Short mmCIF file of C-alpha atoms and ligand atoms in Angstrom, two decimals:
data_model
loop_
_atom_site.label_atom_id
_atom_site.label_comp_id
_atom_site.label_asym_id
_atom_site.label_seq_id
_atom_site.Cartn_x
_atom_site.Cartn_y
_atom_site.Cartn_z
CA MET A 1 15.47 88.39 94.26
CA THR A 2 12.22 89.51 95.87
CA ARG A 3 12.73 90.75 99.38
CA PHE A 4 10.24 89.73 102.05
CA GLU A 5 9.26 91.38 105.32
CA PRO A 6 7.59 89.79 108.32
CA VAL A 7 4.29 90.94 109.80
CA ILE A 8 3.44 89.87 113.33
CA GLY A 9 0.36 90.27 115.51
CA LEU A 10 0.37 89.11 119.12
CA GLU A 11 -2.35 87.70 121.32
CA VAL A 12 -1.43 87.93 124.98
CA HIS A 13 -3.19 86.10 127.80
CA ALA A 14 -2.74 87.46 131.30
CA GLU A 15 -4.24 85.92 134.43
CA LEU A 16 -5.59 88.64 136.67
CA LEU A 17 -4.39 88.89 140.27
CA THR A 18 -7.84 88.86 141.82
CA GLN A 19 -8.62 87.08 145.10
CA SER A 20 -11.36 84.96 143.57
CA LYS A 21 -12.16 83.43 140.21
CA MET A 22 -14.01 85.05 137.30
CA PHE A 23 -17.49 83.65 137.92
CA CYS A 24 -17.41 81.99 141.37
CA GLY A 25 -16.03 82.56 144.84
CA CYS A 26 -13.17 80.04 144.64
CA ALA A 27 -9.79 81.47 145.59
CA VAL A 28 -7.17 81.99 142.88
CA VAL A 29 -4.26 79.90 144.14
CA ASP A 30 -0.59 79.61 143.26
CA PRO A 31 -0.05 76.28 141.46
CA THR A 32 3.40 75.88 143.02
CA PHE A 33 1.95 75.61 146.50
CA ALA A 34 -1.67 74.56 146.17
CA GLU A 35 -2.84 70.96 146.33
CA PRO A 36 -4.40 70.05 142.92
CA ASN A 37 -8.18 70.50 142.77
CA SER A 38 -8.25 72.19 146.18
CA SER A 39 -9.90 75.36 144.92
CA VAL A 40 -12.87 74.22 142.85
CA CYS A 41 -16.62 74.37 143.20
CA GLU A 42 -19.72 73.36 141.27
CA ILE A 43 -19.62 76.59 139.25
CA CYS A 44 -16.06 76.43 137.97
CA THR A 45 -16.45 72.73 137.22
CA GLY A 46 -19.66 73.37 135.29
CA MET A 47 -22.20 71.38 137.27
CA PRO A 48 -25.73 71.60 135.84
CA GLY A 49 -28.00 74.09 137.52
CA THR A 50 -25.27 76.45 138.73
CA LEU A 51 -25.05 80.10 137.77
CA PRO A 52 -21.96 82.21 137.15
CA VAL A 53 -21.61 85.73 138.62
CA ILE A 54 -19.25 88.34 137.13
CA ASN A 55 -16.27 89.26 139.35
CA GLN A 56 -16.33 93.05 139.68
CA ARG A 57 -12.68 93.28 140.65
CA ALA A 58 -11.70 91.43 137.46
CA VAL A 59 -13.63 93.98 135.42
CA GLU A 60 -11.89 96.79 137.26
CA PHE A 61 -8.47 95.26 136.56
CA ALA A 62 -9.40 94.84 132.90
CA LEU A 63 -10.45 98.50 132.80
CA ARG A 64 -7.09 99.54 134.23
CA VAL A 65 -5.29 97.72 131.44
CA ALA A 66 -7.66 98.90 128.72
CA LEU A 67 -7.33 102.54 129.81
CA ALA A 68 -3.55 102.30 130.11
CA LEU A 69 -3.59 100.96 126.54
CA ASN A 70 -5.64 103.98 125.40
CA CYS A 71 -8.64 101.87 124.43
CA SER A 72 -12.26 102.91 124.06
CA ILE A 73 -14.36 101.23 126.71
CA ALA A 74 -17.66 99.68 125.67
CA GLU A 75 -20.56 100.78 127.80
CA THR A 76 -22.07 97.37 127.19
CA SER A 77 -20.12 94.23 126.50
CA VAL A 78 -21.35 90.70 126.23
CA PHE A 79 -20.01 87.34 127.36
CA ALA A 80 -20.28 84.42 124.98
CA ARG A 81 -19.85 80.67 125.11
CA LYS A 82 -16.96 79.38 123.08
CA ASN A 83 -17.65 75.69 122.65
CA TYR A 84 -14.90 73.17 122.41
CA PHE A 85 -14.25 69.84 123.98
CA TYR A 86 -11.11 69.24 125.88
CA PRO A 87 -10.55 67.60 129.27
CA ASP A 88 -9.19 70.81 130.80
CA LEU A 89 -12.51 72.50 130.06
CA PRO A 90 -15.04 70.86 132.40
CA LYS A 91 -18.03 72.83 131.14
CA GLY A 92 -17.43 71.96 127.51
CA PHE A 93 -17.23 75.66 126.78
CA GLN A 94 -15.22 78.67 127.85
CA ILE A 95 -16.90 81.97 128.71
CA SER A 96 -15.22 84.70 126.73
CA GLN A 97 -16.13 87.98 125.09
CA TYR A 98 -16.55 87.76 121.36
CA ASP A 99 -18.67 90.16 119.30
CA LEU A 100 -18.78 92.89 121.93
CA PRO A 101 -15.52 92.99 123.89
CA LEU A 102 -14.91 95.25 126.88
CA ALA A 103 -12.45 97.50 125.07
CA THR A 104 -11.18 98.20 121.55
CA ASN A 105 -8.94 100.46 119.47
CA GLY A 106 -6.03 101.26 121.73
CA TRP A 107 -2.30 101.62 121.28
CA ILE A 108 1.00 101.28 123.08
CA GLU A 109 4.32 102.88 122.25
CA ILE A 110 7.43 100.72 121.80
CA GLN A 111 11.02 101.25 120.68
CA ASP A 112 11.06 100.31 117.00
CA ALA A 113 14.66 99.25 116.50
CA SER A 114 17.61 98.41 118.72
CA GLY A 115 19.37 101.58 119.88
CA ALA A 116 16.95 103.80 117.96
CA PRO A 117 15.61 106.84 119.77
CA SER A 118 12.40 106.64 117.75
CA THR A 119 9.27 104.89 118.95
CA LYS A 120 6.32 103.42 117.13
CA ARG A 121 2.70 102.98 118.06
CA VAL A 122 1.40 99.45 118.00
CA ARG A 123 -2.37 99.42 117.69
CA ILE A 124 -4.37 97.29 120.09
CA ARG A 125 -7.38 95.67 118.45
CA ARG A 126 -9.22 94.51 121.53
CA VAL A 127 -8.98 93.78 125.23
CA HIS A 128 -11.48 91.32 126.61
CA LEU A 129 -12.26 89.19 129.63
CA GLU A 130 -12.50 85.44 129.72
CA GLU A 131 -11.78 82.53 132.04
CA ASP A 132 -8.73 80.31 132.12
CA THR A 133 -8.92 76.55 131.58
CA GLY A 134 -7.73 73.80 133.90
CA LYS A 135 -4.35 72.20 133.51
CA LEU A 136 -3.42 68.78 132.20
CA LEU A 137 -0.43 66.96 133.66
CA HIS A 138 0.75 64.31 131.28
CA HIS A 139 2.40 61.17 132.57
CA GLU A 140 3.64 58.23 130.59
CA GLN A 141 0.49 56.13 130.57
CA HIS A 142 -2.10 58.56 131.83
CA SER A 143 -2.90 62.23 132.31
CA LEU A 144 -4.14 64.06 135.37
CA VAL A 145 -6.20 67.20 135.42
CA ASP A 146 -6.07 70.05 137.93
CA TYR A 147 -9.06 72.39 137.88
CA ASN A 148 -7.58 75.00 140.25
CA ARG A 149 -6.89 77.23 137.28
CA SER A 150 -10.28 76.60 135.73
CA GLY A 151 -12.23 79.85 135.88
CA VAL A 152 -9.33 82.11 136.86
CA PRO A 153 -9.92 85.56 135.30
CA LEU A 154 -7.98 85.86 132.09
CA LEU A 155 -7.42 89.01 130.10
CA GLU A 156 -6.78 88.71 126.39
CA ILE A 157 -4.98 91.57 124.66
CA VAL A 158 -4.90 91.39 120.86
CA SER A 159 -2.69 93.63 118.75
CA GLU A 160 -3.19 94.67 115.15
CA PRO A 161 -0.64 93.14 112.75
CA ASP A 162 1.71 96.10 113.27
CA LEU A 163 4.91 94.45 114.42
CA LEU A 164 7.45 94.29 111.61
CA SER A 165 10.40 92.48 113.18
CA VAL A 166 11.31 89.98 115.87
CA TYR A 167 12.78 92.90 117.78
CA GLN A 168 9.47 94.75 117.74
CA ALA A 169 7.56 91.65 118.81
CA ARG A 170 9.91 91.28 121.75
CA GLN A 171 9.73 94.97 122.69
CA TYR A 172 5.96 94.85 122.52
CA SER A 173 5.73 91.83 124.79
CA LEU A 174 8.21 93.34 127.26
CA ALA A 175 6.29 96.62 127.27
CA LEU A 176 3.01 94.81 127.97
CA ARG A 177 4.53 92.81 130.79
CA SER A 178 5.95 95.96 132.32
CA LEU A 179 2.58 97.69 132.03
CA LEU A 180 0.68 94.81 133.63
CA ARG A 181 3.09 94.82 136.54
CA TYR A 182 2.83 98.59 136.98
CA LEU A 183 -0.93 98.22 137.10
CA GLU A 184 -0.57 95.44 139.70
CA VAL A 185 -2.94 93.16 137.81
CA ASN A 186 -0.44 90.44 136.87
CA SER A 187 2.87 89.28 138.36
CA GLY A 188 4.52 88.86 134.97
CA ASP A 189 5.85 85.50 136.08
CA LEU A 190 6.12 83.68 132.75
CA GLN A 191 7.50 80.56 134.35
CA LYS A 192 4.28 80.12 136.27
CA GLY A 193 2.29 80.52 133.09
CA VAL A 194 0.34 83.55 134.29
CA LEU A 195 1.40 85.45 131.16
CA ARG A 196 1.38 83.63 127.81
CA PHE A 197 1.94 84.72 124.25
CA GLU A 198 0.62 83.60 120.89
CA ALA A 199 2.24 84.98 117.79
CA ASN A 200 0.57 85.29 114.40
CA VAL A 201 3.23 85.46 111.74
CA SER A 202 3.14 86.08 108.01
CA VAL A 203 5.57 87.39 105.43
CA ARG A 204 4.95 89.49 102.33
CA PRO A 205 7.03 91.10 99.60
CA THR A 206 8.65 94.19 101.12
CA GLY A 207 6.59 97.26 100.32
CA SER A 208 3.37 95.32 99.76
CA GLU A 209 0.32 96.55 101.65
CA GLU A 210 -1.50 93.24 101.63
CA LEU A 211 -1.10 90.73 104.40
CA GLY A 212 0.29 87.30 103.64
CA THR A 213 -1.20 84.03 104.91
CA ARG A 214 -0.41 83.64 108.60
CA THR A 215 0.37 80.84 110.96
CA GLU A 216 -0.36 81.07 114.65
CA ILE A 217 2.24 79.91 117.16
CA LYS A 218 0.51 78.76 120.34
CA ASN A 219 1.51 79.05 123.99
CA LEU A 220 4.88 80.71 124.01
CA ASN A 221 5.88 81.04 127.63
CA SER A 222 9.22 82.81 127.57
CA PHE A 223 10.58 85.83 125.72
CA ARG A 224 13.29 83.63 124.34
CA ALA A 225 10.82 81.10 122.95
CA LEU A 226 8.79 83.96 121.48
CA SER A 227 11.78 85.42 119.63
CA ARG A 228 13.11 82.08 118.46
CA ALA A 229 9.78 80.74 117.29
CA VAL A 230 8.85 83.89 115.40
CA GLU A 231 12.25 84.00 113.77
CA TYR A 232 11.93 80.36 112.77
CA GLU A 233 8.47 80.89 111.24
CA ILE A 234 9.67 83.95 109.30
CA ASP A 235 12.54 81.97 107.81
CA ARG A 236 10.36 78.95 107.05
CA GLN A 237 7.66 81.00 105.33
CA THR A 238 10.17 83.08 103.40
CA ALA A 239 11.83 79.92 102.09
CA LEU A 240 8.43 78.53 101.02
CA LEU A 241 7.49 81.67 99.12
CA ARG A 242 10.93 81.89 97.53
CA SER A 243 10.50 78.39 96.12
CA GLY A 244 7.03 79.26 94.84
CA LYS A 245 5.08 77.26 97.43
CA PRO A 246 2.17 78.68 99.40
CA VAL A 247 2.08 79.13 103.17
CA VAL A 248 -0.76 77.06 104.63
CA GLN A 249 -2.75 78.79 107.35
CA ASN A 250 -2.62 76.70 110.49
CA THR A 251 -1.77 76.54 114.14
CA VAL A 252 1.72 75.47 115.15
CA GLY A 253 3.49 74.71 118.39
CA TRP A 254 7.07 75.48 119.38
CA ASP A 255 9.26 72.45 120.04
CA GLU A 256 11.74 73.75 122.60
CA GLY A 257 14.01 70.72 122.32
CA ARG A 258 14.39 70.78 118.56
CA GLN A 259 13.93 74.56 118.20
CA VAL A 260 11.39 74.17 115.39
CA THR A 261 7.70 74.87 114.95
CA VAL A 262 5.44 71.86 114.44
CA PRO A 263 1.97 71.90 112.83
CA GLN A 264 -0.79 71.21 115.37
CA ARG A 265 -4.09 71.47 113.59
CA SER A 266 -5.55 73.40 110.74
CA LYS A 267 -6.90 76.66 112.01
CA GLU A 268 -10.44 76.65 113.39
CA GLU A 269 -12.81 79.27 112.10
CA ALA A 270 -15.02 81.18 114.49
CA HIS A 271 -18.02 79.07 113.45
CA ASP A 272 -16.25 75.94 114.68
CA TYR A 273 -16.63 77.33 118.17
CA ARG A 274 -20.38 77.92 117.75
CA TYR A 275 -20.18 81.14 119.74
CA LEU A 276 -23.45 82.09 121.40
CA PRO A 277 -24.25 84.80 123.92
CA GLU A 278 -23.89 83.30 127.41
CA PRO A 279 -27.50 82.78 128.49
CA ASP A 280 -26.64 82.70 132.20
CA LEU A 281 -24.98 86.13 132.32
CA PRO A 282 -26.50 89.55 131.73
CA PRO A 283 -24.69 92.01 129.44
CA LEU A 284 -21.92 93.81 131.31
CA HIS A 285 -22.66 97.51 131.79
CA VAL A 286 -19.79 99.78 132.70
CA GLU A 287 -20.80 103.24 133.86
CA ALA A 288 -18.81 106.25 132.70
CA ALA A 289 -18.32 107.36 136.30
CA TRP A 290 -16.64 104.06 137.13
CA VAL A 291 -14.35 104.37 134.11
CA ASP A 292 -13.43 107.89 135.26
CA ARG A 293 -12.61 106.68 138.74
CA VAL A 294 -10.39 103.90 137.41
CA ARG A 295 -8.66 106.31 135.04
CA ALA A 296 -8.01 108.83 137.80
CA ALA A 297 -6.43 106.15 139.96
CA LEU A 298 -3.96 104.92 137.32
CA PRO A 299 -0.32 105.21 138.39
CA GLU A 300 2.30 106.96 136.28
CA LEU A 301 2.94 104.46 133.48
CA PRO A 302 6.31 103.22 132.23
CA ALA A 303 6.45 105.35 129.07
CA ALA A 304 5.64 108.56 130.94
CA LYS A 305 8.09 107.70 133.67
CA ARG A 306 10.78 107.00 131.11
CA SER A 307 10.52 110.38 129.45
CA ARG A 308 10.33 112.12 132.81
CA PHE A 309 13.51 110.35 133.97
CA MET A 310 15.23 111.58 130.80
CA THR A 311 14.29 115.22 131.26
CA GLU A 312 14.42 115.35 135.05
CA TYR A 313 17.60 113.37 135.70
CA GLY A 314 19.42 113.67 132.38
CA LEU A 315 19.37 109.91 131.74
CA SER A 316 19.81 108.41 128.27
CA ALA A 317 16.81 106.75 126.67
CA TYR A 318 18.44 103.42 127.31
CA ALA A 319 19.19 104.04 131.00
CA ALA A 320 15.73 105.50 131.56
CA GLY A 321 14.22 102.42 129.91
CA VAL A 322 16.19 100.08 132.15
CA LEU A 323 15.29 101.97 135.31
CA THR A 324 11.58 102.25 134.55
CA ALA A 325 10.85 98.74 133.26
CA ASP A 326 10.01 97.67 136.80
CA ARG A 327 8.10 99.86 139.18
CA PRO A 328 10.06 98.83 142.31
CA VAL A 329 13.32 99.67 140.53
CA ALA A 330 11.98 103.04 139.42
CA ASP A 331 10.77 103.75 142.96
CA TYR A 332 14.12 102.74 144.39
CA TYR A 333 15.95 105.01 141.98
CA GLU A 334 13.73 107.97 142.73
CA ALA A 335 14.10 107.43 146.47
CA ALA A 336 17.87 107.42 145.97
CA VAL A 337 17.85 110.62 143.94
CA GLU A 338 15.54 112.15 146.53
CA SER A 339 17.99 111.44 149.33
CA ALA A 340 20.78 112.97 147.24
CA VAL A 341 19.09 116.35 146.73
CA GLU A 342 21.29 118.03 149.32
CA SER A 343 24.36 117.19 147.28
CA GLU A 344 26.07 119.92 145.27
CA ASN A 345 27.10 117.34 142.71
CA GLU A 346 24.68 117.70 139.83
CA THR A 347 25.83 114.53 138.10
CA LEU A 348 24.88 112.39 141.11
CA PRO A 349 21.57 111.18 139.55
CA LEU A 350 23.58 109.88 136.58
CA LYS A 351 26.18 108.28 138.81
CA ILE A 352 23.51 106.63 140.93
CA ALA A 353 21.86 105.30 137.76
CA ASN A 354 25.17 103.73 136.72
CA TRP A 355 25.84 102.10 140.06
CA LEU A 356 22.31 100.84 140.19
CA SER A 357 21.97 99.46 136.68
CA SER A 358 25.39 97.90 136.37
CA ASP A 359 26.72 97.02 139.81
CA LEU A 360 23.65 96.49 141.95
CA PHE A 361 21.68 94.80 139.13
CA GLY A 362 24.62 92.42 138.68
CA LEU A 363 24.47 91.41 142.34
CA LEU A 364 20.67 91.08 142.26
CA ASN A 365 20.82 88.85 139.19
CA GLU A 366 23.48 86.68 140.67
CA ALA A 367 21.48 86.19 143.86
CA ASP A 368 18.23 85.96 141.86
CA ILE A 369 16.35 88.40 144.09
CA GLU A 370 14.31 91.54 143.54
CA ILE A 371 15.46 95.00 144.46
CA ASP A 372 13.04 95.30 147.37
CA GLN A 373 14.55 92.18 148.93
CA SER A 374 18.06 93.63 148.88
CA ASN A 375 20.06 94.72 151.95
CA VAL A 376 21.25 97.81 150.13
CA THR A 377 18.87 100.64 150.93
CA SER A 378 18.59 103.46 148.42
CA GLU A 379 20.02 105.79 151.05
CA ALA A 380 23.05 103.59 151.63
CA LEU A 381 23.69 103.42 147.90
CA VAL A 382 23.66 107.20 147.68
CA ARG A 383 26.11 107.58 150.58
CA LEU A 384 28.37 105.03 148.92
CA VAL A 385 28.25 106.75 145.53
CA SER A 386 28.89 110.12 147.21
CA MET A 387 32.01 108.76 148.92
CA VAL A 388 33.38 107.64 145.56
CA GLU A 389 32.42 110.95 143.98
CA ASN A 390 34.11 113.11 146.59
CA GLY A 391 37.22 110.96 146.56
CA ARG A 392 36.91 109.51 150.03
CA ILE A 393 37.17 106.00 148.54
CA SER A 394 38.29 104.76 145.14
CA ALA A 395 35.83 103.32 142.63
CA ALA A 396 37.35 99.88 143.19
CA SER A 397 36.83 100.18 146.96
CA GLY A 398 33.28 101.35 146.23
CA LYS A 399 32.56 98.02 144.57
CA THR A 400 33.94 96.18 147.58
CA VAL A 401 31.73 98.24 149.89
CA LEU A 402 28.70 97.51 147.72
CA GLU A 403 29.37 93.77 147.85
CA VAL A 404 29.67 93.84 151.63
CA LEU A 405 26.53 95.95 151.94
CA PHE A 406 24.70 93.54 149.67
CA LYS A 407 25.77 90.49 151.68
CA GLU A 408 25.61 91.87 155.19
CA GLY A 409 23.79 95.17 155.15
CA GLY A 410 25.03 97.93 157.42
CA SER A 411 26.31 101.39 156.71
CA PRO A 412 28.81 102.18 153.97
CA GLU A 413 30.77 104.46 156.29
CA SER A 414 31.40 101.79 158.87
CA ILE A 415 32.39 99.29 156.19
CA VAL A 416 34.95 101.80 154.89
CA GLU A 417 36.17 102.33 158.46
CA GLU A 418 36.36 98.64 159.42
CA ARG A 419 38.17 97.61 156.27
CA GLY A 420 40.45 100.62 156.13
CA LEU A 421 39.29 101.54 152.65
CA ALA A 422 39.45 105.31 152.98
CA GLN A 423 41.74 106.92 150.45
CA LEU A 424 44.94 108.50 151.70
CA GLU A 425 44.38 112.03 150.61
CA ASP A 426 46.38 114.04 153.03
CA GLN A 427 49.90 114.65 151.91
CA ALA A 428 51.32 113.85 155.32
CA SER A 429 50.24 110.21 154.98
CA ILE A 430 51.24 109.82 151.35
CA ARG A 431 54.70 111.39 151.51
CA PRO A 432 56.35 108.60 153.57
CA ILE A 433 55.09 106.03 151.07
CA VAL A 434 56.48 108.06 148.18
CA ASP A 435 59.86 108.29 149.91
CA GLN A 436 59.82 104.57 150.62
CA VAL A 437 59.08 103.67 146.99
CA LEU A 438 61.87 105.95 145.74
CA SER A 439 64.44 104.53 148.13
CA ASP A 440 63.39 100.95 147.37
CA ASN A 441 64.10 101.47 143.68
CA PRO A 442 67.50 103.19 143.38
CA ASP A 443 68.19 101.93 139.82
CA GLN A 444 64.97 103.37 138.39
CA LEU A 445 65.54 106.57 140.32
CA ALA A 446 69.00 106.96 138.84
CA GLU A 447 67.59 106.43 135.35
CA TYR A 448 64.91 108.99 136.00
CA LEU A 449 67.42 111.53 137.24
CA ALA A 450 69.56 110.82 134.16
CA GLY A 451 66.66 112.00 132.02
CA LYS A 452 64.20 109.09 131.59
CA ALA A 453 61.15 111.18 132.51
CA ALA A 454 58.61 108.49 131.59
CA LEU A 455 59.63 106.57 134.72
CA SER A 456 57.54 108.91 136.85
CA GLU A 457 54.46 106.99 135.65
CA TRP A 458 56.06 103.78 136.78
CA PHE A 459 56.73 105.27 140.22
CA LEU A 460 53.14 106.38 140.47
CA GLY A 461 52.05 102.82 139.73
CA GLN A 462 54.33 101.53 142.52
CA ILE A 463 52.84 104.03 144.96
CA MET A 464 49.30 103.02 144.10
CA ARG A 465 50.27 99.42 144.55
CA ALA A 466 51.97 100.10 147.88
CA THR A 467 48.78 101.76 149.13
CA GLN A 468 46.57 99.05 147.66
CA GLY A 469 44.82 101.63 145.53
CA LYS A 470 43.86 103.76 148.49
CA ALA A 471 45.97 106.78 147.61
CA ASP A 472 44.02 109.53 145.93
CA PRO A 473 45.73 109.48 142.50
CA ALA A 474 45.86 113.27 142.22
CA ALA A 475 47.36 113.67 145.68
CA ALA A 476 49.86 110.86 145.04
CA ARG A 477 50.90 112.46 141.78
CA ALA A 478 51.45 115.81 143.50
CA GLU A 479 53.55 114.25 146.25
CA LEU A 480 55.61 112.24 143.79
CA ASP A 481 56.30 115.27 141.61
CA ALA A 482 57.34 117.27 144.66
CA ALA A 483 59.69 114.52 145.85
CA LEU A 484 61.27 114.07 142.40
CA LEU A 485 61.74 117.82 142.05
CA ASP A 486 63.53 117.95 145.41
CA LEU A 487 65.88 115.15 144.33
CA ASP A 488 66.51 116.82 140.99
CA GLU A 489 67.47 120.04 142.72
CA ILE A 490 69.75 118.28 145.17
CA GLN A 491 71.47 116.53 142.26
CA SER A 492 71.95 119.61 140.09
CA SER A 493 73.22 121.70 143.00
CA ARG A 494 76.02 119.21 143.60
P1 LIG B 1 -8.09 84.64 115.68
O1 LIG B 1 -6.70 84.20 116.01
O2 LIG B 1 -9.01 84.32 116.79
O3 LIG B 1 -8.52 84.19 114.36
P2 LIG B 1 -7.82 87.34 114.59
O4 LIG B 1 -8.13 86.94 113.23
O5 LIG B 1 -8.52 88.55 115.11
O6 LIG B 1 -8.11 86.23 115.67
O7 LIG B 1 -6.28 87.62 114.64
C1 LIG B 1 -5.54 87.39 115.74
C2 LIG B 1 -4.18 88.04 115.63
O8 LIG B 1 -3.56 87.76 114.39
C3 LIG B 1 -4.20 89.54 115.76
O9 LIG B 1 -3.17 89.89 116.66
C4 LIG B 1 -3.87 90.03 114.37
O10 LIG B 1 -3.13 91.22 114.42
C5 LIG B 1 -3.01 88.92 113.83
N1 LIG B 1 -3.05 88.76 112.39
C6 LIG B 1 -4.15 88.65 111.60
N2 LIG B 1 -3.79 88.48 110.33
C7 LIG B 1 -2.43 88.45 110.29
C8 LIG B 1 -1.46 88.29 109.26
N3 LIG B 1 -1.81 88.10 108.01
N4 LIG B 1 -0.17 88.32 109.60
C9 LIG B 1 0.20 88.49 110.87
N5 LIG B 1 -0.65 88.66 111.88
C10 LIG B 1 -1.96 88.63 111.61
MG1 LIG B 2 -5.79 83.53 117.64
ZN1 LIG B 3 -15.35 77.75 141.75
#
């Protein structure tokens, strides 16, 4: 049977976090809080006789992204009218870049397979600026339209068809989201629709160089929907080809309820949009000096940070990936490691990474908050991890301390003090407990003395239980062995 492989190219739309809209002075507002149609003017609603003006900040944000994606920046790019008629588009056209986009020919590195140390470069075809549309709110008998979003700066990032699995499509979209957040140009909040994905999917016989006929899945607004929809399309197209039927090129939507794709319309061609250079805007010139300034101001990007975390702190690729996906998390981790530099314990950066990515992340997820909203300062986390490392408290007590810190804040030391969580390490405090356990269990002791050596483990368990896990296991073991030896000697000298 012929084997087929998927080929995927993604178009990503990201609203830019500018103060004002792309071509007018209206504020960009959060749809969750703003009254509908409270931030509109004659320009973003397309009144005759008004003139658009290019938002410089939006261009700067677009440059940040384009440079971070290793693109070539066009000295001159041109805005065009993309004509189509839809109620959410008050002008009857959208201003977008078409023939001459702001940036082209970039790439981004992603992990190519789950658990694989290898990475692959996904080529970026183009990055261009456009404006968002308004928003339709459908009710049973009527629809309402909110133009607050109309004219919000929108960045479109188009990949080459380089993604060869659902996994890669997901990694790519996660990597882009992470990048946009690092660059502080987009919040990455998919639920609010500020970041949206469209997936172009085709399949072809494995090994073939030619591209198959694609379908385009519109408006995917969660990573889950993206993965599911792409997977569904791959299976559907593969089944068609297997039974000798052609794939028809069209646009489909993702039905979340039924978990299937549904045909929307046959694909428009560029000429359907009657693109024409926007007569009301001059060509956009970007000076080399400006590009240099933007490049120089770029922060350390996720991929660079990830490899630095691996070499500098000895983290695995996986751990480094987890800790660098979000800039605030990466900053938190580095602040923690920074405050641990005095420590002699060279594995502390690794230990901190573990406590952070398993225990603290768990608490953050549960409470649904971000790391910079947490009560647990990076310094407190380090002091807590150090206490576990040097044996002052057990790992189990460490988790308790973390939970209390997370809920109430405070210092780990005083939580240990207040709750009596310090381990009993000194022999003087452990010995009476050992003696008590031995005298409470005369039958087991007799068996032990008669030769059942394995019972010493059982005694150790009883001691740990009697101290509620606070005894330092090594110290408890030493005290128990000493006590049993004494008894043995007493017995054999009789
Ligand atoms: P449009 O959607 O406007 O027609 P393009 O033709 O440039 O734009 O393609 C858009 C996206 O589709 C790009 O991300 C590209 O990589 C991807 N793509 C194009 N052809 C295929 C194909 N045969 N299979 C999968 N993806 C494809
Ligand atoms: Mg498209
Ligand atoms: Zn406006």
